[in-house]
Coordinates of C-alpha atoms in Angstrom, one line a residue:
X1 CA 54.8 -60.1 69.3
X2 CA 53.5 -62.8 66.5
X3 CA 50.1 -61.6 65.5
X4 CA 47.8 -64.2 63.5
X5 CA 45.0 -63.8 61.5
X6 CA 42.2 -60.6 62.6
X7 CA 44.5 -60.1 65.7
X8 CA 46.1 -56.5 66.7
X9 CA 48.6 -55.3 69.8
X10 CA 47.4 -53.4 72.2
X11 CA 49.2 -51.8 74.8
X12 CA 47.7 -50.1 77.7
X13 CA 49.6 -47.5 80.3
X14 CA 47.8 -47.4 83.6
X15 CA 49.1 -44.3 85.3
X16 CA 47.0 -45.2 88.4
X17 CA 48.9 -46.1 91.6
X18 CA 46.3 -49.3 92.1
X19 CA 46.1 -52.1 89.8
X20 CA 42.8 -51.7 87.6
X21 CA 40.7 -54.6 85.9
X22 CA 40.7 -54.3 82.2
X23 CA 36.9 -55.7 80.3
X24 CA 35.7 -55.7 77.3
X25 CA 33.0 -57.4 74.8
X26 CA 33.1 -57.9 71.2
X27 CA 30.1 -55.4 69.7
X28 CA 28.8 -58.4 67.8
X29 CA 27.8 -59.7 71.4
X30 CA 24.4 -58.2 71.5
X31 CA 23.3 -56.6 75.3
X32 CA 26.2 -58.2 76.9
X33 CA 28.3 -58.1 80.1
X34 CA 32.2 -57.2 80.1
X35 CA 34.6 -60.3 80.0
X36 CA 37.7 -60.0 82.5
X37 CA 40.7 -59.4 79.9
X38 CA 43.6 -58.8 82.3
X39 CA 44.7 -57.0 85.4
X40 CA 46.4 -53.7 84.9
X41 CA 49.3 -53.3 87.3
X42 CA 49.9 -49.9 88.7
X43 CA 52.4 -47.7 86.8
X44 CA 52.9 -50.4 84.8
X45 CA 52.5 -51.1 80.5
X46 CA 50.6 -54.1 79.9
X47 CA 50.3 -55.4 76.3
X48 CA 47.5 -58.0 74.9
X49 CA 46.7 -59.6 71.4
X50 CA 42.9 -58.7 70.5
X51 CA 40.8 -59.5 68.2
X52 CA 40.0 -57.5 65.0
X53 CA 36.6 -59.2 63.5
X54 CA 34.3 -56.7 65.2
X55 CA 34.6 -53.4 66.7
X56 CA 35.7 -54.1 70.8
X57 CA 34.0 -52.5 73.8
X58 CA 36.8 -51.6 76.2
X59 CA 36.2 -50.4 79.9
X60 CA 37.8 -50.5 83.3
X61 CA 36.4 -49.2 86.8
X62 CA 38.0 -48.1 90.3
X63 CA 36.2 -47.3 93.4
X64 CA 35.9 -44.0 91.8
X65 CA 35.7 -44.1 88.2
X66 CA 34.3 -45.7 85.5
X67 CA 35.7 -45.5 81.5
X68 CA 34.0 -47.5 78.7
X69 CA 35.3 -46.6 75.1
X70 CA 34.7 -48.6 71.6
X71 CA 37.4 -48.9 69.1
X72 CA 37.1 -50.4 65.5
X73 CA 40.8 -52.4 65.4
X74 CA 42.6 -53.3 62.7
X75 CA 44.9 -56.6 61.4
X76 CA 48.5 -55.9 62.6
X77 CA 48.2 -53.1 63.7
X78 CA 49.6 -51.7 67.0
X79 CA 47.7 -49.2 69.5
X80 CA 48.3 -47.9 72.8
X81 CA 46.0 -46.2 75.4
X82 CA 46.8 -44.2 78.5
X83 CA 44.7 -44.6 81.4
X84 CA 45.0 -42.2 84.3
X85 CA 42.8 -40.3 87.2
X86 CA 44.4 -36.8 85.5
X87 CA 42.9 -37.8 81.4
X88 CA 40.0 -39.8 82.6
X89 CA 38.7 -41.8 79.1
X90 CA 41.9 -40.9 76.6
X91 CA 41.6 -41.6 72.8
X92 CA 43.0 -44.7 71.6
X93 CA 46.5 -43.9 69.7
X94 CA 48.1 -45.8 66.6
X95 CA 51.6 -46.8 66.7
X96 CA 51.8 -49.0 64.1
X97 CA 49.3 -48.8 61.1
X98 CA 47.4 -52.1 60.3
X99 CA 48.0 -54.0 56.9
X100 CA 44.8 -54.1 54.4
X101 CA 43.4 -56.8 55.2
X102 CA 41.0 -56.6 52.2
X103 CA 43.6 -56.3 49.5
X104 CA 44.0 -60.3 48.8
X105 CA 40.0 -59.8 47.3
X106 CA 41.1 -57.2 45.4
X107 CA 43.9 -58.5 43.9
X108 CA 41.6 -62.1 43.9
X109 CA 38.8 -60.4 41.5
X110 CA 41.3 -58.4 39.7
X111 CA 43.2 -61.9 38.4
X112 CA 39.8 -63.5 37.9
X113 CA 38.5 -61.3 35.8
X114 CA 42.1 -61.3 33.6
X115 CA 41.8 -64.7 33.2
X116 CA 37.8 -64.8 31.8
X117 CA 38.8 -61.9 29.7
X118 CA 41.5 -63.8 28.1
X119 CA 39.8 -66.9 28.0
X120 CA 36.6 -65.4 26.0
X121 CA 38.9 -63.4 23.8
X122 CA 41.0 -66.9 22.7
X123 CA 37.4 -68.1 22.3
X124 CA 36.3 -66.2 19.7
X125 CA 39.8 -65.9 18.1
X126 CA 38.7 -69.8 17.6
X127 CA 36.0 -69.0 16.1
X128 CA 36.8 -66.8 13.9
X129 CA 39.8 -68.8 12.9
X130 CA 37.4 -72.2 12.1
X131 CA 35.1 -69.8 10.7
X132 CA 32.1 -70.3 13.0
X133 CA 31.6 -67.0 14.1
X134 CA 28.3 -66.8 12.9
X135 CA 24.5 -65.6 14.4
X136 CA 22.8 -68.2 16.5
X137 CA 19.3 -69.1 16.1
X138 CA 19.1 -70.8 19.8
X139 CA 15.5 -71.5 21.0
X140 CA 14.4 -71.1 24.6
X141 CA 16.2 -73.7 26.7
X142 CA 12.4 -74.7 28.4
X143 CA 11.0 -75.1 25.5
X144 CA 13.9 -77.4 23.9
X145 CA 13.4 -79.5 27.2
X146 CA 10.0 -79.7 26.5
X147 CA 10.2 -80.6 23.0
X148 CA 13.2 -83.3 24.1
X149 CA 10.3 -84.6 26.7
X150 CA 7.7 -84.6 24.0
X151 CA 9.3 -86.0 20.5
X152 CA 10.1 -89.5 19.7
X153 CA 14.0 -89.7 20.6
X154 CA 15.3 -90.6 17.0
X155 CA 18.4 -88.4 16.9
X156 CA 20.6 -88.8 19.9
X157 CA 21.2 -85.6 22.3
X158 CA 23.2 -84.6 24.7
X159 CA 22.1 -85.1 28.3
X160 CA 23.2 -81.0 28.6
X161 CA 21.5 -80.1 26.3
X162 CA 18.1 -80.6 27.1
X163 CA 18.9 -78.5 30.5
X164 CA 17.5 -75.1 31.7
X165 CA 20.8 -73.0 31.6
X166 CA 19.9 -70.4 34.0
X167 CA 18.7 -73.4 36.7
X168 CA 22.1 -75.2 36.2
X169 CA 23.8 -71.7 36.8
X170 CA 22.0 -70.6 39.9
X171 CA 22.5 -74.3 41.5
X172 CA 26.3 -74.1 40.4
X173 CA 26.3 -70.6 42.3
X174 CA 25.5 -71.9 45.3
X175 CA 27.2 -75.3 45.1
X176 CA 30.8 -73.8 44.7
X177 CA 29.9 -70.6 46.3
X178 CA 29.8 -73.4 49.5
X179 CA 32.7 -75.1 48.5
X180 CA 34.1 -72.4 49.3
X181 CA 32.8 -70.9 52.3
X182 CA 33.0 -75.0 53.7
X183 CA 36.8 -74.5 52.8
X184 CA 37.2 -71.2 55.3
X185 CA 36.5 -68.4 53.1
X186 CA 39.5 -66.9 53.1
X187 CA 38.8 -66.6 57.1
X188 CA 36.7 -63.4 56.0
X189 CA 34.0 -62.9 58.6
X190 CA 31.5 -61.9 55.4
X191 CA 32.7 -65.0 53.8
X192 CA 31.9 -67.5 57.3
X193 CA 28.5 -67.8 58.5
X194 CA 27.0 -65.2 61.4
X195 CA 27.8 -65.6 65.0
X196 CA 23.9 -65.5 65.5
X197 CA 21.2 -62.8 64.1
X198 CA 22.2 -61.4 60.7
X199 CA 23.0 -62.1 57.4
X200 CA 26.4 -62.4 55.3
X201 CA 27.5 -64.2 52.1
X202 CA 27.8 -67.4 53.9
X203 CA 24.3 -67.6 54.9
X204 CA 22.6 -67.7 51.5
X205 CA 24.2 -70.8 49.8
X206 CA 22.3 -73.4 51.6
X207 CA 18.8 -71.6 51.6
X208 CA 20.0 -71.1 48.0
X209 CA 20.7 -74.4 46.9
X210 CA 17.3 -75.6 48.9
X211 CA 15.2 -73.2 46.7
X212 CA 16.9 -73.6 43.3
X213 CA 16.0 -77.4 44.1
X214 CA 12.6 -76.8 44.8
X215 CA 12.6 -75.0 41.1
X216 CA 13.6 -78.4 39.1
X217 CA 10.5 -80.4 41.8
X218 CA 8.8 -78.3 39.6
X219 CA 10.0 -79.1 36.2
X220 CA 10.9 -82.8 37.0
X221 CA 7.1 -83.3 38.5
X222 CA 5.2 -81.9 35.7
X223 CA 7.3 -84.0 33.2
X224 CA 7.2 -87.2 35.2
X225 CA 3.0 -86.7 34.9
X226 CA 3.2 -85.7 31.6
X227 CA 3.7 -89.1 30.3
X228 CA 1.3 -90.5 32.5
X229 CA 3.6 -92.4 35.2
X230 CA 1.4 -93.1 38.6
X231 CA 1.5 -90.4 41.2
X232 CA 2.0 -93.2 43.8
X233 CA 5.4 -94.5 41.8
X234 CA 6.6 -90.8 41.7
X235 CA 6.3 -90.6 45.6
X236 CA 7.9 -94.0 46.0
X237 CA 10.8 -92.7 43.9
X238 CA 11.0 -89.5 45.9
X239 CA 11.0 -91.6 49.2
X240 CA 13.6 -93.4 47.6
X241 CA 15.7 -90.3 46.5
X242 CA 15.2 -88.8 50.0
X243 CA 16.3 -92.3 51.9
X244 CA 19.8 -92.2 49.7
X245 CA 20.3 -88.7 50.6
X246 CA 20.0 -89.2 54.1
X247 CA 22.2 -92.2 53.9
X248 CA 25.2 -90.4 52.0
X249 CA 24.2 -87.4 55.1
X250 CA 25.3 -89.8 57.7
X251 CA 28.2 -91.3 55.8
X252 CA 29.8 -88.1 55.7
X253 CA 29.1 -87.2 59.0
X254 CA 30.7 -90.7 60.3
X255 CA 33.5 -89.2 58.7
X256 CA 35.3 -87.1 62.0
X257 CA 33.1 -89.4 64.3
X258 CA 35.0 -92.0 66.5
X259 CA 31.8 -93.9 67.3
X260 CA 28.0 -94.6 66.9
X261 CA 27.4 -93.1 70.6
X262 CA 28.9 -89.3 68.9
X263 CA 27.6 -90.0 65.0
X264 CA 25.6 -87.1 64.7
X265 CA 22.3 -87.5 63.0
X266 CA 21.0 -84.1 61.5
X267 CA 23.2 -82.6 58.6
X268 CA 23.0 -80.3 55.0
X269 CA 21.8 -83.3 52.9
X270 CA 19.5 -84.6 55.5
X271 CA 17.6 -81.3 55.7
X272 CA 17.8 -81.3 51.7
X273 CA 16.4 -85.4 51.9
X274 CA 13.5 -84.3 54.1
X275 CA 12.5 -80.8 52.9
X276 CA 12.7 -82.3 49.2
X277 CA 10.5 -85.1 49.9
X278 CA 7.8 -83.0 51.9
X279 CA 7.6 -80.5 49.1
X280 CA 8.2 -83.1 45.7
X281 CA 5.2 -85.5 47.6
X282 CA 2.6 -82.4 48.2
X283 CA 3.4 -81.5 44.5
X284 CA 2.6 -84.9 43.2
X285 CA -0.4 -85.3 45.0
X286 CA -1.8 -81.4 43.7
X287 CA 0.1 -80.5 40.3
X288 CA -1.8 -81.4 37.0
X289 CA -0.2 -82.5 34.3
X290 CA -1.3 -79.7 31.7
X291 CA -2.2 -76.7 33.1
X292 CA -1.2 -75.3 30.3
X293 CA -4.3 -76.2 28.6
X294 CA -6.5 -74.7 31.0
X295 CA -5.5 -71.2 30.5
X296 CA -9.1 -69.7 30.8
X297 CA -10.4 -71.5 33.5
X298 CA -9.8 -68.8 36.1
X299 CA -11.6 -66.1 33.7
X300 CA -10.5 -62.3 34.8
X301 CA -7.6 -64.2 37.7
X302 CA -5.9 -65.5 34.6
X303 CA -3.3 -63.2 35.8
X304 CA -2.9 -65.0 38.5
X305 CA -3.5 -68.5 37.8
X306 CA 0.1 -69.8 39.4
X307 CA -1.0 -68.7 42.6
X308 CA -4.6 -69.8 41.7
X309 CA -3.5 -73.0 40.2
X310 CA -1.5 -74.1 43.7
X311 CA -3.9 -72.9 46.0
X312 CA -3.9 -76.5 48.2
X313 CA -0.2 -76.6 48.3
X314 CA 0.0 -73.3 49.7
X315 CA -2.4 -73.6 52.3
X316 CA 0.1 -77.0 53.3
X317 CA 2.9 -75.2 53.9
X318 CA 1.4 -71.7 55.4
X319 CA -0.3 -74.5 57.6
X320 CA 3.7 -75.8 58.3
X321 CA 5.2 -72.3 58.7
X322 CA 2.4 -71.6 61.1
X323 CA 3.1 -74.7 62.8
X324 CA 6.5 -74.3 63.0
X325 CA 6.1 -70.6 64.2
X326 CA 3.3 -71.3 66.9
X327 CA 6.2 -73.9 68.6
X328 CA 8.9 -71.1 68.8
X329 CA 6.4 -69.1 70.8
X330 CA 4.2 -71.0 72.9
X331 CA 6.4 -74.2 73.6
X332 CA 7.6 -74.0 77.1
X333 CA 11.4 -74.9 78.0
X334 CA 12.3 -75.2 81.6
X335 CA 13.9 -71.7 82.9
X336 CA 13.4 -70.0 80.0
X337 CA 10.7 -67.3 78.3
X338 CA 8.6 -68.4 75.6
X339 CA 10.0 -67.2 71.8
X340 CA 13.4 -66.6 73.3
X341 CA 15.6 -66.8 69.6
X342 CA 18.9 -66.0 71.3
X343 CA 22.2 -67.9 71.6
X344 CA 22.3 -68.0 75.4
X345 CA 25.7 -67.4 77.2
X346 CA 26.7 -64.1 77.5
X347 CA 23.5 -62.8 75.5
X348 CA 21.0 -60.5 77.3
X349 CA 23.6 -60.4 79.7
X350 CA 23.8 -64.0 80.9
X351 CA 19.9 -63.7 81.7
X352 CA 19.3 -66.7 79.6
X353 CA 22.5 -68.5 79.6
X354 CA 20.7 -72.2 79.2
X355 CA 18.9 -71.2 76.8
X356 CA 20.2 -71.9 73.5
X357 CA 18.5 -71.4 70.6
X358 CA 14.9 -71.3 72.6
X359 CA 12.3 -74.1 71.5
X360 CA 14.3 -75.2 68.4
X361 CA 17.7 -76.2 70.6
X362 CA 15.0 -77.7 73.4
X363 CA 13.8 -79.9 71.1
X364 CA 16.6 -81.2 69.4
X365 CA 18.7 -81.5 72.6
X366 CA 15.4 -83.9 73.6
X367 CA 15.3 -85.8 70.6
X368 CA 18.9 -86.3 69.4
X369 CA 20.7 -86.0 72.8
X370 CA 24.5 -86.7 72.1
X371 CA 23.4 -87.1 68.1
X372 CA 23.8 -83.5 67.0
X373 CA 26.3 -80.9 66.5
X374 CA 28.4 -80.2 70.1
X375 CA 30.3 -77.8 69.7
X376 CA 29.6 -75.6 72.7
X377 CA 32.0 -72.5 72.1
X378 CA 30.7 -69.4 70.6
X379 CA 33.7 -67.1 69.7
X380 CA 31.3 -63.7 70.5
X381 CA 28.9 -65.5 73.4
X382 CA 31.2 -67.7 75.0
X383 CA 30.0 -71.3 76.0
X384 CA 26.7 -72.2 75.1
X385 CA 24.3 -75.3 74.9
X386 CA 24.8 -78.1 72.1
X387 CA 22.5 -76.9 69.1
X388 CA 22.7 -77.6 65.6
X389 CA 21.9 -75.6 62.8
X390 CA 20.2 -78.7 60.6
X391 CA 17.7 -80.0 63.0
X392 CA 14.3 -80.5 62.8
X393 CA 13.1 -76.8 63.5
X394 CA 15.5 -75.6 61.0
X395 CA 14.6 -78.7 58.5
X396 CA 11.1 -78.0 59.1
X397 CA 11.8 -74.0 58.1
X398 CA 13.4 -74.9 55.3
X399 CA 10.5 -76.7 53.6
X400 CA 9.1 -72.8 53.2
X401 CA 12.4 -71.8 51.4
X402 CA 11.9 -75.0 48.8
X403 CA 8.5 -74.2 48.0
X404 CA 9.2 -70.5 47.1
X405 CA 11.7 -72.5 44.5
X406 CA 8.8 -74.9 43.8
X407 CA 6.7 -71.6 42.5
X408 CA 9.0 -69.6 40.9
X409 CA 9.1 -73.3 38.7
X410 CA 5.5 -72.9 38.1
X411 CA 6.0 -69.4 37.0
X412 CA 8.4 -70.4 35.1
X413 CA 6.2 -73.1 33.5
X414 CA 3.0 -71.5 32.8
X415 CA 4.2 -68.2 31.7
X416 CA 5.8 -68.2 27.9
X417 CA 6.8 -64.4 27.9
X418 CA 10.0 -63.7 29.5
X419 CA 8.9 -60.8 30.9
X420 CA 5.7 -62.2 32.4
X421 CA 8.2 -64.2 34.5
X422 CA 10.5 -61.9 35.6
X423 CA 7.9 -59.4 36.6
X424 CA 6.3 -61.9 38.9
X425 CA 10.0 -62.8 40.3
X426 CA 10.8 -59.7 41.1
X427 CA 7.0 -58.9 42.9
X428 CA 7.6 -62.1 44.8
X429 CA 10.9 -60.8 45.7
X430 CA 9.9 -57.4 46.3
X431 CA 6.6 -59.5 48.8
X432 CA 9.0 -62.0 50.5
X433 CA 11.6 -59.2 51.2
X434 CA 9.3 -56.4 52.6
X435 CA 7.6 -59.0 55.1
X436 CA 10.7 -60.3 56.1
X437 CA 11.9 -56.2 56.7
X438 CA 8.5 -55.5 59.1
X439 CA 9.1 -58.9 61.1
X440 CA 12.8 -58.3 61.7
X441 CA 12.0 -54.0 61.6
X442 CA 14.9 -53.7 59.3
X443 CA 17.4 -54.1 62.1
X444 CA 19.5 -57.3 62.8
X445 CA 18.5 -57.7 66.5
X446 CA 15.4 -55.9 66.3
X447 CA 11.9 -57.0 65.5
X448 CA 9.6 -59.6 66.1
X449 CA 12.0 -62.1 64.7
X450 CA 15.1 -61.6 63.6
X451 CA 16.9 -62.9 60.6
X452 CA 18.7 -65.5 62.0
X453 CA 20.4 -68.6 59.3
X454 CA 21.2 -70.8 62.6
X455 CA 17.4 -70.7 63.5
X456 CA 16.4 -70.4 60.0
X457 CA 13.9 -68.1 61.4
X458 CA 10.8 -67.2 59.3
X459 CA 12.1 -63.5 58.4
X460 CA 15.4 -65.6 57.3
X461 CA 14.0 -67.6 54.6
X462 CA 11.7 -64.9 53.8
X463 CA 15.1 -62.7 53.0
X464 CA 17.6 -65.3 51.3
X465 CA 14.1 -65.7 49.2
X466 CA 14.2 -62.3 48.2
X467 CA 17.5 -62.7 47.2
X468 CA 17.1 -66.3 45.2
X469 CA 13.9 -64.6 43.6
X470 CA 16.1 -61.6 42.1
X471 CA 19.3 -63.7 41.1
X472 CA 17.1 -66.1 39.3
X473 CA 15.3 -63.4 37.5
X474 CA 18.5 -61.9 36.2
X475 CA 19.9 -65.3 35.4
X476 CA 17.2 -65.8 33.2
X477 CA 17.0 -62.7 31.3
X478 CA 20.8 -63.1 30.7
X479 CA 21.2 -66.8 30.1
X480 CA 18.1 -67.9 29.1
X481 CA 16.6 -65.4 27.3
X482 CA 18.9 -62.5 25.6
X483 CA 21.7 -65.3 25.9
X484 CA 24.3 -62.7 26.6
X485 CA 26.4 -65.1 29.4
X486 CA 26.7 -68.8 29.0
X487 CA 26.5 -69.7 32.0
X488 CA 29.8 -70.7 32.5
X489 CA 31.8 -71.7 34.7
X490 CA 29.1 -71.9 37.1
X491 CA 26.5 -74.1 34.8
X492 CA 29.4 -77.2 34.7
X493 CA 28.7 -77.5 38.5
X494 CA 25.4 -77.3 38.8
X495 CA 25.1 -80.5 36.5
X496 CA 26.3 -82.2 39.4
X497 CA 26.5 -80.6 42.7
X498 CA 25.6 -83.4 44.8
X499 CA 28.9 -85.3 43.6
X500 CA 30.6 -82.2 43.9
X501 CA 29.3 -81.6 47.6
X502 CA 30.3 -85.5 48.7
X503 CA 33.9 -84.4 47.0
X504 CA 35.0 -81.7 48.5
X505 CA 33.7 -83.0 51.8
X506 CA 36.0 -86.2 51.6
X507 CA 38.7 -84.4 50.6
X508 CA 38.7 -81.2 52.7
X509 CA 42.1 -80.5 53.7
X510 CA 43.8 -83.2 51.5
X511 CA 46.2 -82.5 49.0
X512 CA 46.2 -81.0 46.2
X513 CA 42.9 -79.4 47.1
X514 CA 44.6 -78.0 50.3
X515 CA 47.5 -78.0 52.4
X516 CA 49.1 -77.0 55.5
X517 CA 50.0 -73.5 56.1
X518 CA 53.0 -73.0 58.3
X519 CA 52.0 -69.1 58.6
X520 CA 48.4 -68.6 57.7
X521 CA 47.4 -65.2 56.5
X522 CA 44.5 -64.0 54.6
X523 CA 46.7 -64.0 51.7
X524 CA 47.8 -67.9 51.8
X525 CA 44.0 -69.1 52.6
X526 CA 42.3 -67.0 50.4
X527 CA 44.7 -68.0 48.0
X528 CA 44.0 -71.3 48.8
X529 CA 40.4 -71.7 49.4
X530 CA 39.8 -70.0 45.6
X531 CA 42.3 -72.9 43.9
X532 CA 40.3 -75.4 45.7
X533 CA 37.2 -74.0 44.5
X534 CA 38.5 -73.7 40.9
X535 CA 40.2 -77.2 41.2
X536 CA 36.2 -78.5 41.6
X537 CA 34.7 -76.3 38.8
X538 CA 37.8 -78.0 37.1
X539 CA 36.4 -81.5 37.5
X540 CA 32.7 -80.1 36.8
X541 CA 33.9 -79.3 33.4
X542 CA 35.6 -82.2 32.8
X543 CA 32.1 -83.9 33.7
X544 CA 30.7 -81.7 31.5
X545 CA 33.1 -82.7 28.6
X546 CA 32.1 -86.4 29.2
X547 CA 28.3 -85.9 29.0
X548 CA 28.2 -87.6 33.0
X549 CA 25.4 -86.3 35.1
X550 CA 25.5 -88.3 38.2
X551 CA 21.8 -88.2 39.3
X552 CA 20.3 -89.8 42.9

């Protein structure tokens, strides 16, 4: 029997002199009911192909008897089970051992890490050779930009080098980090977005890339004021920004469309367009130029004049997140309970079925009709209603996740000690993440709301901030300030991860950034997901060599 990818053989004996009706539900599907799988004939060995992602509940019943088992399967591999009134409930058996299915990551990291070890030891071999192995006396990158923003531009510089290192390296995290998840992941369930509540790798690039963007609002704001340009031009421009964004959004969706009545309107850079604007416009209106000439004017708070000194933009988007948290509650959709967060189908078992994705899938459904993502299959909850994970409950959500970028900017800006910043990343961290564990109780289906990317439910953002608020403070303290890492080779994509984003969505699947597999298996895509990762960072550093930022 050909086995694909997370698929194992499974061979059941029923010993029973009737035929019995096999069930079974993946344990991802939370508080669900069995699924037929097949009829068992009597005295008869009946082999199926199953899948491996998740552990699988297994049962069968007879007028008499009733057996339910879990087993945890593995790739390739081959397992029997016996079934029979005289060993009621019998283990599961291995015939054949699986394969390690982990072993291409391995193997992945392993030749990786070879091939930066080389690359930094022919580096300074270079160095040593032209003789400029020497100490460096490199100032803060924040404060070069601001002395590049503030000096009269005699001598010509590089366009890189009046960057922020550790922003460029946290945006190119995210920006290939997606390219590659976009690309399949290796088909690596940690490495593909969650079936519904929880959390993997796969979830964090977008609410990532949202909140390192919010970071440079920040920067690009104050300096835009600081030499005096009208706050009403700076919003035009934004408007601007956000209207191109949205534009290239619907190009690419047009892309795998066959026509206007299917063109599906929401999309990644349309939630960037909007959540960008909402935030960059609030902070145009509010920031001041020089705050940093007001130190003392919030006495014994000083401590706390970034929170202090946004007060007005906070109460704007704790007035949003309210907003948008008072519709998922009280909003009533026909035939189904208010603050219902599921995914419908088999869910809850089948209880709410129409229901998909509660007041946020209502609400699109009612605004963009056949304009939004339709795919209706759920691979753990079987068919479900049209919702898509970029529409305006999600876009609105997201607007929370860009301001946390927008203040870790200010702290980033007001505070000249390194360690003044990453203490207050890490509290804000340590804040976003503990609220985020009491409203979800620690649990993925638990709690008052649980972290769920395709909701981008409030204890969602609250946790991928948590997680953007540590990275960045580490990126900092190792790029920016003790300059132990360059960087590299994530800074050369985060100089231009919109082109990069447009690129790899135009070419997916085209050659030489990918090809077709005849027999895929984690080893091929894995294999070739990373080379059309690399192939990217490849052209960002070819970008890089040329001095070309492509800006919108």
């Amino acid at each position: 029997m050909s086995l694909g990818i997370d698929e194992a053989c499974f061979s059941i004996v029923n010993k029973y002199n009737i035929s019995v009706m096999l069930y079974s539900y993946l344990s991802e599907c939370y508080l669900c009911n069995g699924v037929p799988r097949a009829t068992l004939l009597a005295s008869k060995n009946t082999t199926l192909v199953i899948p491996t992602k998740y552990p699988l509940h297994v049962f069968y019943k007879t007028n008499y008897e009733f057996c339910h088992t879990t087993y945890n399967f593995k790739e390739h591999g081959s397992y029997g089970w016996n079934i029979s009134q005289e060993d009621l409930c019998s283990d599961i058996y291995t015939i054949r051992e699986p394969i390690n299915s982990y072993l291409p990551i391995f193997v992945a990291f392993m030749v990786f890490t070879l091939l930066w070890v080389l690359f930094a030891t022919c580096k300074v071999i270079v160095r040593v050779v032209k003789g400029k192995l020497s100490p460096d006396s490199v100032h803060d990158d924040l404060d070069r930009l601001q002395e590049a923003e503030s000096s009269n531009p005699v001598i010509r510089t590089s366009r890189v080098n009046t960057r922020i290192r550790s922003v460029d390296t946290f945006r190119g995290i995210s920006i290939l980090l997606m390219i590659f998840v976009n690309n399949g992941g290796g088909k690596y369930v940690f490495f593909n977005h969650s079936v519904w509540n929880g959390l993997t790798v796969a979830d964090l690039v977008l609410p990532w890339f949202a909140w390192i963007m919010g970071l440079s609002i920040t920067i690009s704001k104050r300096s835009e004021l600081r030499v005096s340009n009208s706050r009403g031009k700076i919003i035009l421009r934004c408007l601007q920004r956000a209207f191109i964004l949205i534009l290239l959004g619907l190009m690419l969706n047009s892309i795998h469309t066959k026509s206007l009545k299917d063109l599906r309107f929401p999309g990644i850079l349309q939630l960037l367009a909007v959540s960008y604007f909402v935030c960059a416009t609030i902070e145009t209106i509010f920031m001041r130029a020089h705050s940093q000439d007001d130190l003392l004017q919030f006495g014994r708070f000083t401590v706390l004049r970034d929170i202090l000194d946004s007060w007005a933009q906070w109460s704007i988007i704790v007035a949003i997140a309210t907003t948008h948290t008072l519709i998922t509650f009280l909003l009533p959709v026909l035939d189904c309970p208010k603050g219902y967060l599921g995914p419908g189908g088999y869910h809850l078992f089948g209880k709410n079925a129409n229901c998909t994705g509660g007041a946020a899938g209502y609400i699109d459904r009612l605004v963009f009709g056949s304009h939004m993502y339709n795919k209706t299959h759920n691979p753990v909850y079987g068919t479900i209603l049209p919702y898509d994970p970029e529409g305006i409950m999600n876009t609105i959500s997201v607007i929370l996740v860009v301001y946390m970028g927008v203040h870790a900017g200010k702290i980033l800006l007001l505070y000249y000690q390194c360690n003044a910043r990453i203490v207050r990343w890490l509290l804000w961290s340590g804040v976003t993440g503990l609220i985020a564990g009491i409203l979800c109780h620690f649990d993925k289906e638990s709690g008052v709301i649980p972290v769920n990317k395709r909701m981008m439910s409030l204890s969602f953002v609250l946790t991928v901030s948590c997680f953007a608020f540590l990275l960045y403070a580490i990126l900092h303290f190792f790029v920016d300030y003790k300059q132990y890492w360059s960087g590299a080779p994530f800074i050369y994509a985060g100089l231009n991860p919109i082109t990069l984003y447009i690129g790899h969505t135009i070419t997916m699947g085209l050659f030489p950034w990918a090809w077709k597999l005849t027999y895929a298996t984690h080893w091929s895509l894995l294999a070739m997901n990373l080379w059309t990762t690399t192939l990217w960072c490849i052209i960002a550093y070819w970008l890089y060599l040329k001095d070309v930022i492509i800006s919108i």
